[in-house]
PDB file of C-alpha atoms and ligand atoms in Angstrom:
ATOM      1  CA  MET A 118      75.105  82.703  91.780  1.00 40.00           C
ATOM      2  CA  ALA A 119      78.309  81.264  90.322  1.00 41.00           C
ATOM      3  CA  SER A 120      78.844  77.501  90.596  1.00 42.00           C
ATOM      4  CA  ARG A 121      81.935  76.074  92.259  1.00 39.00           C
ATOM      5  CA  ASP A 122      83.600  75.466  88.884  1.00 41.00           C
ATOM      6  CA  GLU A 123      82.964  79.032  87.879  1.00 41.00           C
ATOM      7  CA  ILE A 124      84.591  80.172  91.095  1.00 40.00           C
ATOM      8  CA  ARG A 125      87.632  77.961  90.560  1.00 41.00           C
ATOM      9  CA  GLY A 126      88.108  78.922  86.921  1.00 44.00           C
ATOM     10  CA  ALA A 127      88.186  76.544  83.977  1.00 47.00           C
ATOM     11  CA  GLY A 128      91.097  74.112  83.962  1.00 55.00           C
ATOM     12  CA  GLY A 129      93.131  76.161  86.415  1.00 69.00           C
ATOM     13  CA  ALA A 130      93.612  78.976  83.858  1.00 80.00           C
ATOM     14  CA  PRO A 131      94.121  82.461  85.307  1.00 92.00           C
ATOM     15  CA  ARG A 132      90.822  84.211  85.740  1.00 93.00           C
ATOM     16  CA  ILE A 133      92.023  87.152  83.685  1.00 96.00           C
ATOM     17  CA  LEU A 134      94.885  87.062  81.226  1.00 96.00           C
ATOM     18  CA  LEU A 135      96.299  89.869  79.082  1.00 97.00           C
ATOM     19  CA  ASP A 136      99.055  88.863  76.706  1.00 97.00           C
ATOM     20  CA  ASN A 137     100.914  91.726  75.038  1.00 97.00           C
ATOM     21  CA  VAL A 138      97.770  93.832  74.767  1.00 98.00           C
ATOM     22  CA  SER A 139      97.711  97.234  73.074  1.00 98.00           C
ATOM     23  CA  VAL A 140      94.660  99.469  72.830  1.00 98.00           C
ATOM     24  CA  SER A 141      94.297 102.735  70.969  1.00 97.00           C
ATOM     25  CA  TYR A 142      91.482 105.161  70.252  1.00 97.00           C
ATOM     26  CA  ALA A 143      90.670 106.958  67.021  1.00 94.00           C
ATOM     27  CA  THR A 144      90.577 110.681  67.831  1.00 93.00           C
ATOM     28  CA  GLN A 145      90.285 113.951  65.835  1.00 94.00           C
ATOM     29  CA  ARG A 146      94.078 114.113  65.950  1.00 92.00           C
ATOM     30  CA  GLY A 147      94.582 110.551  64.770  1.00 94.00           C
ATOM     31  CA  ARG A 148      95.239 107.316  66.572  1.00 95.00           C
ATOM     32  CA  LEU A 149      95.980 107.633  70.269  1.00 96.00           C
ATOM     33  CA  LEU A 150      97.941 104.735  71.742  1.00 97.00           C
ATOM     34  CA  VAL A 151      96.662 104.262  75.302  1.00 97.00           C
ATOM     35  CA  VAL A 152      97.758 100.775  76.341  1.00 97.00           C
ATOM     36  CA  ASP A 153     101.130  99.570  75.141  1.00 97.00           C
ATOM     37  CA  ARG A 154     101.875  95.830  75.118  1.00 97.00           C
ATOM     38  CA  VAL A 155     100.609  95.081  78.610  1.00 97.00           C
ATOM     39  CA  SER A 156     100.760  91.526  79.926  1.00 97.00           C
ATOM     40  CA  LEU A 157      99.210  90.562  83.230  1.00 97.00           C
ATOM     41  CA  ALA A 158      97.373  87.704  84.879  1.00 97.00           C
ATOM     42  CA  VAL A 159      94.921  87.666  87.729  1.00 97.00           C
ATOM     43  CA  ASP A 160      94.583  84.313  89.407  1.00 95.00           C
ATOM     44  CA  ARG A 161      91.572  82.723  90.949  1.00 92.00           C
ATOM     45  CA  ALA A 162      90.816  84.408  94.273  1.00 93.00           C
ATOM     46  CA  GLU A 163      93.501  87.004  93.721  1.00 96.00           C
ATOM     47  CA  PHE A 164      93.132  90.695  94.528  1.00 97.00           C
ATOM     48  CA  VAL A 165      95.163  92.840  92.137  1.00 98.00           C
ATOM     49  CA  VAL A 166      95.250  96.632  92.273  1.00 98.00           C
ATOM     50  CA  LEU A 167      96.280  98.948  89.434  1.00 98.00           C
ATOM     51  CA  VAL A 168      97.752 102.364  90.164  1.00 97.00           C
ATOM     52  CA  GLY A 169      99.167 104.979  87.814  1.00 96.00           C
ATOM     53  CA  PRO A 170      98.875 108.610  86.762  1.00 95.00           C
ATOM     54  CA  SER A 171      95.530 110.039  85.707  1.00 95.00           C
ATOM     55  CA  GLY A 172      94.884 109.453  82.017  1.00 96.00           C
ATOM     56  CA  CYS A 173      97.446 106.648  81.696  1.00 96.00           C
ATOM     57  CA  GLY A 174      94.941 104.027  80.543  1.00 97.00           C
ATOM     58  CA  LYS A 175      93.721 102.121  83.632  1.00 97.00           C
ATOM     59  CA  SER A 176      90.015 102.423  82.836  1.00 96.00           C
ATOM     60  CA  THR A 177      90.763 101.501  79.240  1.00 97.00           C
ATOM     61  CA  ILE A 178      92.363  98.247  80.425  1.00 97.00           C
ATOM     62  CA  LEU A 179      89.328  97.390  82.556  1.00 97.00           C
ATOM     63  CA  ARG A 180      86.964  98.222  79.715  1.00 95.00           C
ATOM     64  CA  ALA A 181      88.949  95.991  77.360  1.00 96.00           C
ATOM     65  CA  ILE A 182      88.694  93.066  79.796  1.00 96.00           C
ATOM     66  CA  ALA A 183      84.950  93.673  80.035  1.00 94.00           C
ATOM     67  CA  GLY A 184      84.738  93.460  76.242  1.00 94.00           C
ATOM     68  CA  LEU A 185      83.750  97.122  75.873  1.00 92.00           C
ATOM     69  CA  ASN A 186      86.945  98.193  74.032  1.00 91.00           C
ATOM     70  CA  ALA A 187      88.620  95.973  71.471  1.00 92.00           C
ATOM     71  CA  ALA A 188      92.326  95.239  71.841  1.00 94.00           C
ATOM     72  CA  GLU A 189      94.274  96.395  68.801  1.00 95.00           C
ATOM     73  CA  SER A 190      96.796  93.602  69.283  1.00 96.00           C
ATOM     74  CA  GLY A 191      97.474  90.887  71.812  1.00 97.00           C
ATOM     75  CA  ILE A 192      95.023  88.572  73.510  1.00 96.00           C
ATOM     76  CA  ILE A 193      92.665  89.044  76.436  1.00 96.00           C
ATOM     77  CA  SER A 194      90.997  86.043  77.990  1.00 95.00           C
ATOM     78  CA  VAL A 195      88.738  85.445  80.955  1.00 94.00           C
ATOM     79  CA  ASP A 196      88.710  81.884  82.295  1.00 91.00           C
ATOM     80  CA  GLY A 197      90.619  80.732  79.260  1.00 91.00           C
ATOM     81  CA  LYS A 198      88.062  82.167  76.806  1.00 92.00           C
ATOM     82  CA  LYS A 199      89.115  84.922  74.428  1.00 94.00           C
ATOM     83  CA  VAL A 200      87.172  88.115  75.133  1.00 93.00           C
ATOM     84  CA  ASP A 201      85.157  89.360  72.164  1.00 88.00           C
ATOM     85  CA  GLY A 202      82.192  90.845  74.023  1.00 86.00           C
ATOM     86  CA  PRO A 203      81.158  91.130  77.674  1.00 85.00           C
ATOM     87  CA  PRO A 204      82.162  87.830  79.352  1.00 84.00           C
ATOM     88  CA  GLU A 205      79.806  85.984  81.677  1.00 82.00           C
ATOM     89  CA  HIS A 206      80.315  86.033  85.443  1.00 82.00           C
ATOM     90  CA  ILE A 207      82.029  89.376  85.281  1.00 89.00           C
ATOM     91  CA  GLY A 208      80.931  92.428  87.227  1.00 89.00           C
ATOM     92  CA  PHE A 209      82.001  95.946  86.367  1.00 90.00           C
ATOM     93  CA  MET A 210      81.821  98.937  88.616  1.00 90.00           C
ATOM     94  CA  PHE A 211      82.488 101.909  86.389  1.00 85.00           C
ATOM     95  CA  GLN A 212      84.346 105.030  87.425  1.00 78.00           C
ATOM     96  CA  ARG A 213      81.238 107.030  86.536  1.00 80.00           C
ATOM     97  CA  ASP A 214      78.102 105.543  87.979  1.00 80.00           C
ATOM     98  CA  THR A 215      75.697 103.940  85.569  1.00 86.00           C
ATOM     99  CA  LEU A 216      72.539 103.858  87.666  1.00 94.00           C
ATOM    100  CA  LEU A 217      69.246 103.559  85.848  1.00 95.00           C
ATOM    101  CA  PRO A 218      67.493 106.898  86.461  1.00 96.00           C
ATOM    102  CA  TRP A 219      63.982 105.435  86.296  1.00 97.00           C
ATOM    103  CA  LEU A 220      64.633 102.922  89.079  1.00 97.00           C
ATOM    104  CA  THR A 221      64.841 103.606  92.806  1.00 97.00           C
ATOM    105  CA  VAL A 222      67.837 102.723  94.973  1.00 96.00           C
ATOM    106  CA  ARG A 223      66.195  99.377  95.713  1.00 95.00           C
ATOM    107  CA  GLY A 224      65.399  98.804  92.019  1.00 95.00           C
ATOM    108  CA  ASN A 225      68.938  99.574  90.932  1.00 95.00           C
ATOM    109  CA  ILE A 226      70.383  97.081  93.405  1.00 93.00           C
ATOM    110  CA  GLU A 227      67.777  94.483  92.475  1.00 93.00           C
ATOM    111  CA  VAL A 228      68.911  94.555  88.841  1.00 88.00           C
ATOM    112  CA  GLY A 229      72.079  92.745  89.941  1.00 77.00           C
ATOM    113  CA  LEU A 230      70.101  90.057  91.726  1.00 85.00           C
ATOM    114  CA  GLU A 231      67.781  89.594  88.776  1.00 85.00           C
ATOM    115  CA  LEU A 232      70.810  89.096  86.546  1.00 75.00           C
ATOM    116  CA  ALA A 233      72.082  86.459  88.944  1.00 76.00           C
ATOM    117  CA  GLY A 234      68.682  84.714  88.828  1.00 83.00           C
ATOM    118  CA  VAL A 235      68.087  85.009  92.586  1.00 87.00           C
ATOM    119  CA  PRO A 236      64.445  84.186  93.476  1.00 91.00           C
ATOM    120  CA  SER A 237      62.486  87.215  94.648  1.00 89.00           C
ATOM    121  CA  ALA A 238      61.992  85.973  98.252  1.00 89.00           C
ATOM    122  CA  GLN A 239      65.762  85.799  98.736  1.00 90.00           C
ATOM    123  CA  ARG A 240      66.241  89.126  96.996  1.00 91.00           C
ATOM    124  CA  THR A 241      64.258  90.945  99.683  1.00 92.00           C
ATOM    125  CA  THR A 242      66.572  89.816 102.505  1.00 91.00           C
ATOM    126  CA  ARG A 243      69.717  90.370 100.500  1.00 89.00           C
ATOM    127  CA  ILE A 244      68.644  93.890  99.519  1.00 93.00           C
ATOM    128  CA  ALA A 245      67.746  94.775 103.109  1.00 93.00           C
ATOM    129  CA  ASP A 246      71.209  93.600 104.235  1.00 89.00           C
ATOM    130  CA  LEU A 247      72.927  95.572 101.501  1.00 88.00           C
ATOM    131  CA  LEU A 248      70.928  98.715 102.212  1.00 92.00           C
ATOM    132  CA  THR A 249      71.986  98.532 105.866  1.00 90.00           C
ATOM    133  CA  LEU A 250      75.583  97.857 104.960  1.00 83.00           C
ATOM    134  CA  LEU A 251      75.648 100.758 102.527  1.00 83.00           C
ATOM    135  CA  ARG A 252      73.785 103.024 104.957  1.00 85.00           C
ATOM    136  CA  LEU A 253      71.061 103.594 102.399  1.00 92.00           C
ATOM    137  CA  SER A 254      68.047 102.067 104.152  1.00 95.00           C
ATOM    138  CA  GLU A 255      66.428 105.441 104.637  1.00 96.00           C
ATOM    139  CA  PHE A 256      66.732 106.174 100.909  1.00 97.00           C
ATOM    140  CA  HIS A 257      65.603 102.828  99.511  1.00 96.00           C
ATOM    141  CA  ASP A 258      62.806 104.457  97.483  1.00 97.00           C
ATOM    142  CA  ALA A 259      64.761 107.526  96.301  1.00 97.00           C
ATOM    143  CA  TYR A 260      65.708 107.952  92.639  1.00 97.00           C
ATOM    144  CA  PRO A 261      69.326 108.510  91.530  1.00 96.00           C
ATOM    145  CA  ALA A 262      68.696 112.210  90.805  1.00 96.00           C
ATOM    146  CA  GLN A 263      67.760 112.664  94.475  1.00 97.00           C
ATOM    147  CA  LEU A 264      71.068 111.273  95.785  1.00 95.00           C
ATOM    148  CA  SER A 265      74.501 112.774  96.445  1.00 89.00           C
ATOM    149  CA  GLY A 266      77.518 111.614  94.417  1.00 83.00           C
ATOM    150  CA  GLY A 267      78.789 109.401  97.237  1.00 82.00           C
ATOM    151  CA  MET A 268      75.340 107.858  97.702  1.00 88.00           C
ATOM    152  CA  ARG A 269      75.099 107.063  93.992  1.00 90.00           C
ATOM    153  CA  HIS A 270      78.470 105.360  94.239  1.00 85.00           C
ATOM    154  CA  ARG A 271      77.271 103.262  97.141  1.00 87.00           C
ATOM    155  CA  VAL A 272      74.251 102.138  95.113  1.00 91.00           C
ATOM    156  CA  SER A 273      76.544 101.090  92.239  1.00 90.00           C
ATOM    157  CA  LEU A 274      78.637  99.167  94.711  1.00 85.00           C
ATOM    158  CA  GLY A 275      75.488  97.537  96.101  1.00 89.00           C
ATOM    159  CA  ARG A 276      74.434  96.460  92.633  1.00 89.00           C
ATOM    160  CA  MET A 277      77.725  94.699  92.108  1.00 87.00           C
ATOM    161  CA  LEU A 278      77.928  93.189  95.591  1.00 83.00           C
ATOM    162  CA  ALA A 279      74.394  91.868  95.167  1.00 84.00           C
ATOM    163  CA  TYR A 280      75.356  90.048  92.000  1.00 78.00           C
ATOM    164  CA  GLN A 281      78.671  88.761  93.451  1.00 77.00           C
ATOM    165  CA  PRO A 282      80.229  87.817  90.134  1.00 86.00           C
ATOM    166  CA  ALA A 283      83.275  85.535  90.047  1.00 88.00           C
ATOM    167  CA  VAL A 284      85.362  88.335  88.526  1.00 93.00           C
ATOM    168  CA  MET A 285      84.976  91.898  89.750  1.00 94.00           C
ATOM    169  CA  LEU A 286      86.419  94.814  87.809  1.00 96.00           C
ATOM    170  CA  MET A 287      86.285  97.867  90.037  1.00 95.00           C
ATOM    171  CA  ASP A 288      87.282 101.281  88.715  1.00 95.00           C
ATOM    172  CA  GLU A 289      87.930 103.613  91.664  1.00 93.00           C
ATOM    173  CA  PRO A 290      84.866 102.233  93.447  1.00 89.00           C
ATOM    174  CA  PHE A 291      85.523 104.126  96.670  1.00 87.00           C
ATOM    175  CA  GLY A 292      86.818 107.317  95.070  1.00 83.00           C
ATOM    176  CA  ALA A 293      83.799 109.462  95.916  1.00 75.00           C
ATOM    177  CA  LEU A 294      83.193 108.124  99.410  1.00 81.00           C
ATOM    178  CA  ASP A 295      83.784 109.831 102.738  1.00 84.00           C
ATOM    179  CA  PHE A 296      86.522 108.408 104.930  1.00 85.00           C
ATOM    180  CA  GLN A 297      84.242 106.463 107.244  1.00 85.00           C
ATOM    181  CA  THR A 298      82.156 104.817 104.521  1.00 81.00           C
ATOM    182  CA  LYS A 299      85.329 104.032 102.589  1.00 85.00           C
ATOM    183  CA  ALA A 300      86.681 102.138 105.613  1.00 86.00           C
ATOM    184  CA  VAL A 301      83.418 100.204 106.009  1.00 82.00           C
ATOM    185  CA  MET A 302      83.276  99.376 102.293  1.00 83.00           C
ATOM    186  CA  GLY A 303      86.920  98.274 102.237  1.00 88.00           C
ATOM    187  CA  ARG A 304      86.298  95.962 105.161  1.00 87.00           C
ATOM    188  CA  GLU A 305      83.152  94.554 103.572  1.00 82.00           C
ATOM    189  CA  LEU A 306      84.831  93.998 100.212  1.00 87.00           C
ATOM    190  CA  LEU A 307      87.684  92.113 101.915  1.00 90.00           C
ATOM    191  CA  ARG A 308      85.192  90.061 103.908  1.00 84.00           C
ATOM    192  CA  ILE A 309      83.309  89.066 100.751  1.00 81.00           C
ATOM    193  CA  TRP A 310      86.521  88.408  98.888  1.00 86.00           C
ATOM    194  CA  GLU A 311      87.959  86.296 101.709  1.00 84.00           C
ATOM    195  CA  THR A 312      84.840  84.170 102.073  1.00 80.00           C
ATOM    196  CA  GLU A 313      83.743  83.906  98.440  1.00 79.00           C
ATOM    197  CA  ARG A 314      87.192  83.777  96.763  1.00 82.00           C
ATOM    198  CA  ARG A 315      86.375  86.142  93.921  1.00 89.00           C
ATOM    199  CA  SER A 316      89.036  87.561  91.611  1.00 95.00           C
ATOM    200  CA  ILE A 317      89.247  91.318  91.818  1.00 96.00           C
ATOM    201  CA  LEU A 318      90.967  93.841  89.581  1.00 97.00           C
ATOM    202  CA  PHE A 319      90.693  97.186  91.299  1.00 97.00           C
ATOM    203  CA  VAL A 320      91.855 100.676  90.257  1.00 97.00           C
ATOM    204  CA  THR A 321      92.645 103.378  92.779  1.00 96.00           C
ATOM    205  CA  HIS A 322      94.663 106.568  93.226  1.00 94.00           C
ATOM    206  CA  ASP A 323      94.913 105.908  96.946  1.00 94.00           C
ATOM    207  CA  ILE A 324      98.199 104.101  97.557  1.00 95.00           C
ATOM    208  CA  GLU A 325      97.319 103.210 101.154  1.00 94.00           C
ATOM    209  CA  GLU A 326      94.057 101.684  99.974  1.00 94.00           C
ATOM    210  CA  ALA A 327      95.999  99.732  97.331  1.00 96.00           C
ATOM    211  CA  VAL A 328      98.384  98.229  99.900  1.00 97.00           C
ATOM    212  CA  ALA A 329      95.633  97.545 102.438  1.00 95.00           C
ATOM    213  CA  LEU A 330      93.582  95.534  99.942  1.00 95.00           C
ATOM    214  CA  ALA A 331      95.932  93.930  97.443  1.00 97.00           C
ATOM    215  CA  ASP A 332      97.850  90.719  96.985  1.00 97.00           C
ATOM    216  CA  ARG A 333      99.718  92.541  94.228  1.00 98.00           C
ATOM    217  CA  VAL A 334      99.918  96.163  93.133  1.00 98.00           C
ATOM    218  CA  LEU A 335     100.799  96.904  89.507  1.00 98.00           C
ATOM    219  CA  VAL A 336     102.186 100.364  88.818  1.00 97.00           C
ATOM    220  CA  PHE A 337     101.640 101.901  85.390  1.00 97.00           C
ATOM    221  CA  SER A 338     103.605 104.541  83.491  1.00 96.00           C
ATOM    222  CA  PRO A 339     101.980 107.708  82.149  1.00 95.00           C
ATOM    223  CA  ARG A 340     100.099 107.081  78.857  1.00 96.00           C
ATOM    224  CA  PRO A 341     100.575 104.845  77.022  1.00 96.00           C
ATOM    225  CA  ALA A 342     100.127 102.513  79.987  1.00 96.00           C
ATOM    226  CA  ARG A 343     102.980 100.105  80.533  1.00 96.00           C
ATOM    227  CA  ILE A 344     103.642  98.166  83.712  1.00 97.00           C
ATOM    228  CA  VAL A 345     106.656  99.761  85.400  1.00 96.00           C
ATOM    229  CA  ALA A 346     106.605  97.831  88.671  1.00 96.00           C
ATOM    230  CA  GLU A 347     104.909  94.987  90.439  1.00 97.00           C
ATOM    231  CA  HIS A 348     104.734  94.868  94.239  1.00 97.00           C
ATOM    232  CA  ARG A 349     103.678  91.699  96.011  1.00 98.00           C
ATOM    233  CA  ILE A 350     102.029  92.640  99.306  1.00 98.00           C
ATOM    234  CA  ASP A 351     102.864  89.961 101.839  1.00 97.00           C
ATOM    235  CA  LEU A 352     100.795  91.271 104.728  1.00 96.00           C
ATOM    236  CA  ALA A 353      98.932  88.610 106.719  1.00 94.00           C
ATOM    237  CA  ARG A 354      95.204  88.096 106.165  1.00 93.00           C
ATOM    238  CA  PRO A 355      92.601  88.688 107.344  1.00 91.00           C
ATOM    239  CA  ARG A 356      93.783  92.269 107.561  1.00 91.00           C
ATOM    240  CA  ASN A 357      92.651  94.815 110.071  1.00 88.00           C
ATOM    241  CA  LEU A 358      92.587  97.963 107.981  1.00 84.00           C
ATOM    242  CA  GLN A 359      92.930 100.298 110.950  1.00 84.00           C
ATOM    243  CA  GLN A 360      95.796  98.492 112.652  1.00 89.00           C
ATOM    244  CA  LEU A 361      97.600  98.042 109.352  1.00 91.00           C
ATOM    245  CA  ARG A 362      98.250 101.741 108.979  1.00 88.00           C
ATOM    246  CA  THR A 363     100.641 101.783 111.925  1.00 91.00           C
ATOM    247  CA  ASP A 364     102.483  98.642 110.796  1.00 95.00           C
ATOM    248  CA  PRO A 365     106.033  99.518 109.586  1.00 96.00           C
ATOM    249  CA  ALA A 366     105.750  96.897 106.817  1.00 97.00           C
ATOM    250  CA  PHE A 367     102.645  98.695 105.531  1.00 97.00           C
ATOM    251  CA  THR A 368     104.469 102.033 105.431  1.00 96.00           C
ATOM    252  CA  ALA A 369     107.426 100.401 103.674  1.00 97.00           C
ATOM    253  CA  TYR A 370     105.111  99.121 100.929  1.00 97.00           C
ATOM    254  CA  THR A 371     103.435 102.485 100.401  1.00 96.00           C
ATOM    255  CA  SER A 372     106.837 104.242 100.168  1.00 95.00           C
ATOM    256  CA  ALA A 373     108.119 101.664  97.704  1.00 96.00           C
ATOM    257  CA  ILE A 374     105.049 102.173  95.489  1.00 96.00           C
ATOM    258  CA  TRP A 375     105.390 105.941  95.621  1.00 95.00           C
ATOM    259  CA  GLU A 376     108.961 105.531  94.473  1.00 94.00           C
ATOM    260  CA  THR A 377     108.038 103.408  91.480  1.00 93.00           C
ATOM    261  CA  LEU A 378     105.307 105.864  90.499  1.00 90.00           C
ATOM    262  CA  GLY A 379     108.270 108.122  89.773  1.00 79.00           C
ATOM    263  CA  ASP A 380     108.275 111.867  89.431  1.00 58.00           C
ATOM    264  CA  GLY A 381     105.245 112.135  87.181  1.00 47.00           C
ATOM    265  CA  GLU A 382     102.417 114.267  88.502  1.00 44.00           C
ATOM    266  CA  PRO A 383     101.570 112.977  91.989  1.00 39.00           C
ATOM    267  CA  VAL A 384      98.297 111.120  91.770  1.00 41.00           C
ATOM    268  CA  SER A 385      95.584 112.418  94.035  1.00 39.00           C
ATOM    269  CA  ALA A 386      92.202 111.029  95.016  1.00 35.00           C
TER     270      ALA A 386
HETATM  271  N1  ATP B  70      86.471 106.823  74.157  1.00 58.40           N
HETATM  272  C1  ATP B  70      87.646 107.463  74.051  1.00 58.40           C
HETATM  273  N2  ATP B  70      88.011 108.066  72.909  1.00 58.40           N
HETATM  274  C2  ATP B  70      89.195 108.693  72.783  1.00 58.40           C
HETATM  275  N3  ATP B  70      90.109 108.785  73.763  1.00 58.40           N
HETATM  276  C3  ATP B  70      89.802 108.200  74.940  1.00 58.40           C
HETATM  277  C4  ATP B  70      88.557 107.531  75.156  1.00 58.40           C
HETATM  278  N4  ATP B  70      88.530 107.054  76.424  1.00 58.40           N
HETATM  279  C5  ATP B  70      89.697 107.421  76.978  1.00 58.40           C
HETATM  280  N5  ATP B  70      90.462 108.107  76.095  1.00 58.40           N
HETATM  281  C6  ATP B  70      91.804 108.632  76.325  1.00 58.40           C
HETATM  282  O1  ATP B  70      92.625 107.541  76.753  1.00 58.40           O
HETATM  283  C7  ATP B  70      93.535 107.969  77.749  1.00 58.40           C
HETATM  284  C8  ATP B  70      93.405 107.043  78.949  1.00 58.40           C
HETATM  285  O2  ATP B  70      92.101 107.184  79.505  1.00 58.40           O
HETATM  286  P1  ATP B  70      91.647 106.271  80.726  1.00 58.40           P
HETATM  287  O3  ATP B  70      90.269 106.685  81.046  1.00 58.40           O
HETATM  288  O4  ATP B  70      91.900 104.853  80.398  1.00 58.40           O
HETATM  289  O5  ATP B  70      92.695 106.748  81.848  1.00 58.40           O
HETATM  290  P2  ATP B  70      92.758 106.399  83.404  1.00 58.40           P
HETATM  291  O6  ATP B  70      94.133 105.854  83.666  1.00 58.40           O
HETATM  292  O7  ATP B  70      91.617 105.573  83.802  1.00 58.40           O
HETATM  293  O8  ATP B  70      92.673 107.855  84.058  1.00 58.40           O
HETATM  294  P3  ATP B  70      91.985 108.325  85.452  1.00 58.40           P
HETATM  295  O9  ATP B  70      92.934 107.889  86.528  1.00 58.40           O
HETATM  296  O10 ATP B  70      91.934 109.801  85.307  1.00 58.40           O
HETATM  297  O11 ATP B  70      90.642 107.688  85.549  1.00 58.40           O
HETATM  298  C9  ATP B  70      93.244 109.431  78.030  1.00 58.40           C
HETATM  299  O12 ATP B  70      94.184 110.197  77.322  1.00 58.40           O
HETATM  300  C10 ATP B  70      91.843 109.634  77.456  1.00 58.40           C
HETATM  301  O13 ATP B  70      91.718 110.939  76.930  1.00 58.40           O
HETATM  302 MG1   MG B  71      89.978 105.900  84.968  1.00 58.40          MG
END
């Protein structure tokens, strides 16, 4: 588990910092500019959500922070350290699940705990709790190929929640979940975030989900991704996700975000 200093961040630096970052890919048709001079900071214990049209470059930004894509220009740092490979204390939940096919549900979740160096006696309790939370207890010994898409997503989420890294990069983590599980997961993520003070950078196409979870929502343009708006969400915490939806302030935030998304293709889940 992360130490208190790791949770606070070194020297008060933002947990995540992007300064004028551009990323492009080499393709058959030449260089494709995907991220165009993006600057953003995620503070300690801050929950920041990215929204923007499909294909604009959101996953690319997360991958760059995780050290999986190199920035063409600009600087990315995590806890004040320049990123030039996967940083420590960072957890990544990919848009496509990356479960290990030769491990069971339990085994896939345990990988996170092994990485965090949790002794095996404690792992057993933690895994049992997570399996209950994720409604996967019955399938603890199933292999990924025997699960539905939503179940696989829940296992990926379990792997990350087990590890509880100081920085969580989450790429549409609830995208494939049914409404009920999504509500439970949202509540659980907020509970963990509120008690453990992690920094979260979260991508979604669900504007209501963005407002319900975030301290700030950053809206991106179509590719190449540029920040077109920033919305600070001043709704009291802890938040009750169900009650929120009937709060006029909540509706005002979602409308304002829709407006700044502009008349590009409406984003859908
Ligand atoms: N490895 C790659 N090589 C070449 N082009 C890529 C690669 N990965 C992504 N792209 C291109 O970069 C652009 C942005 O992709 P990215 O996955 O970052 O978008 P996104 O905003 O996450 O979209 P979505 O909301 O659909 O997940 C797209 O045009 C995509 O085709
Ligand atoms: Mg994506």
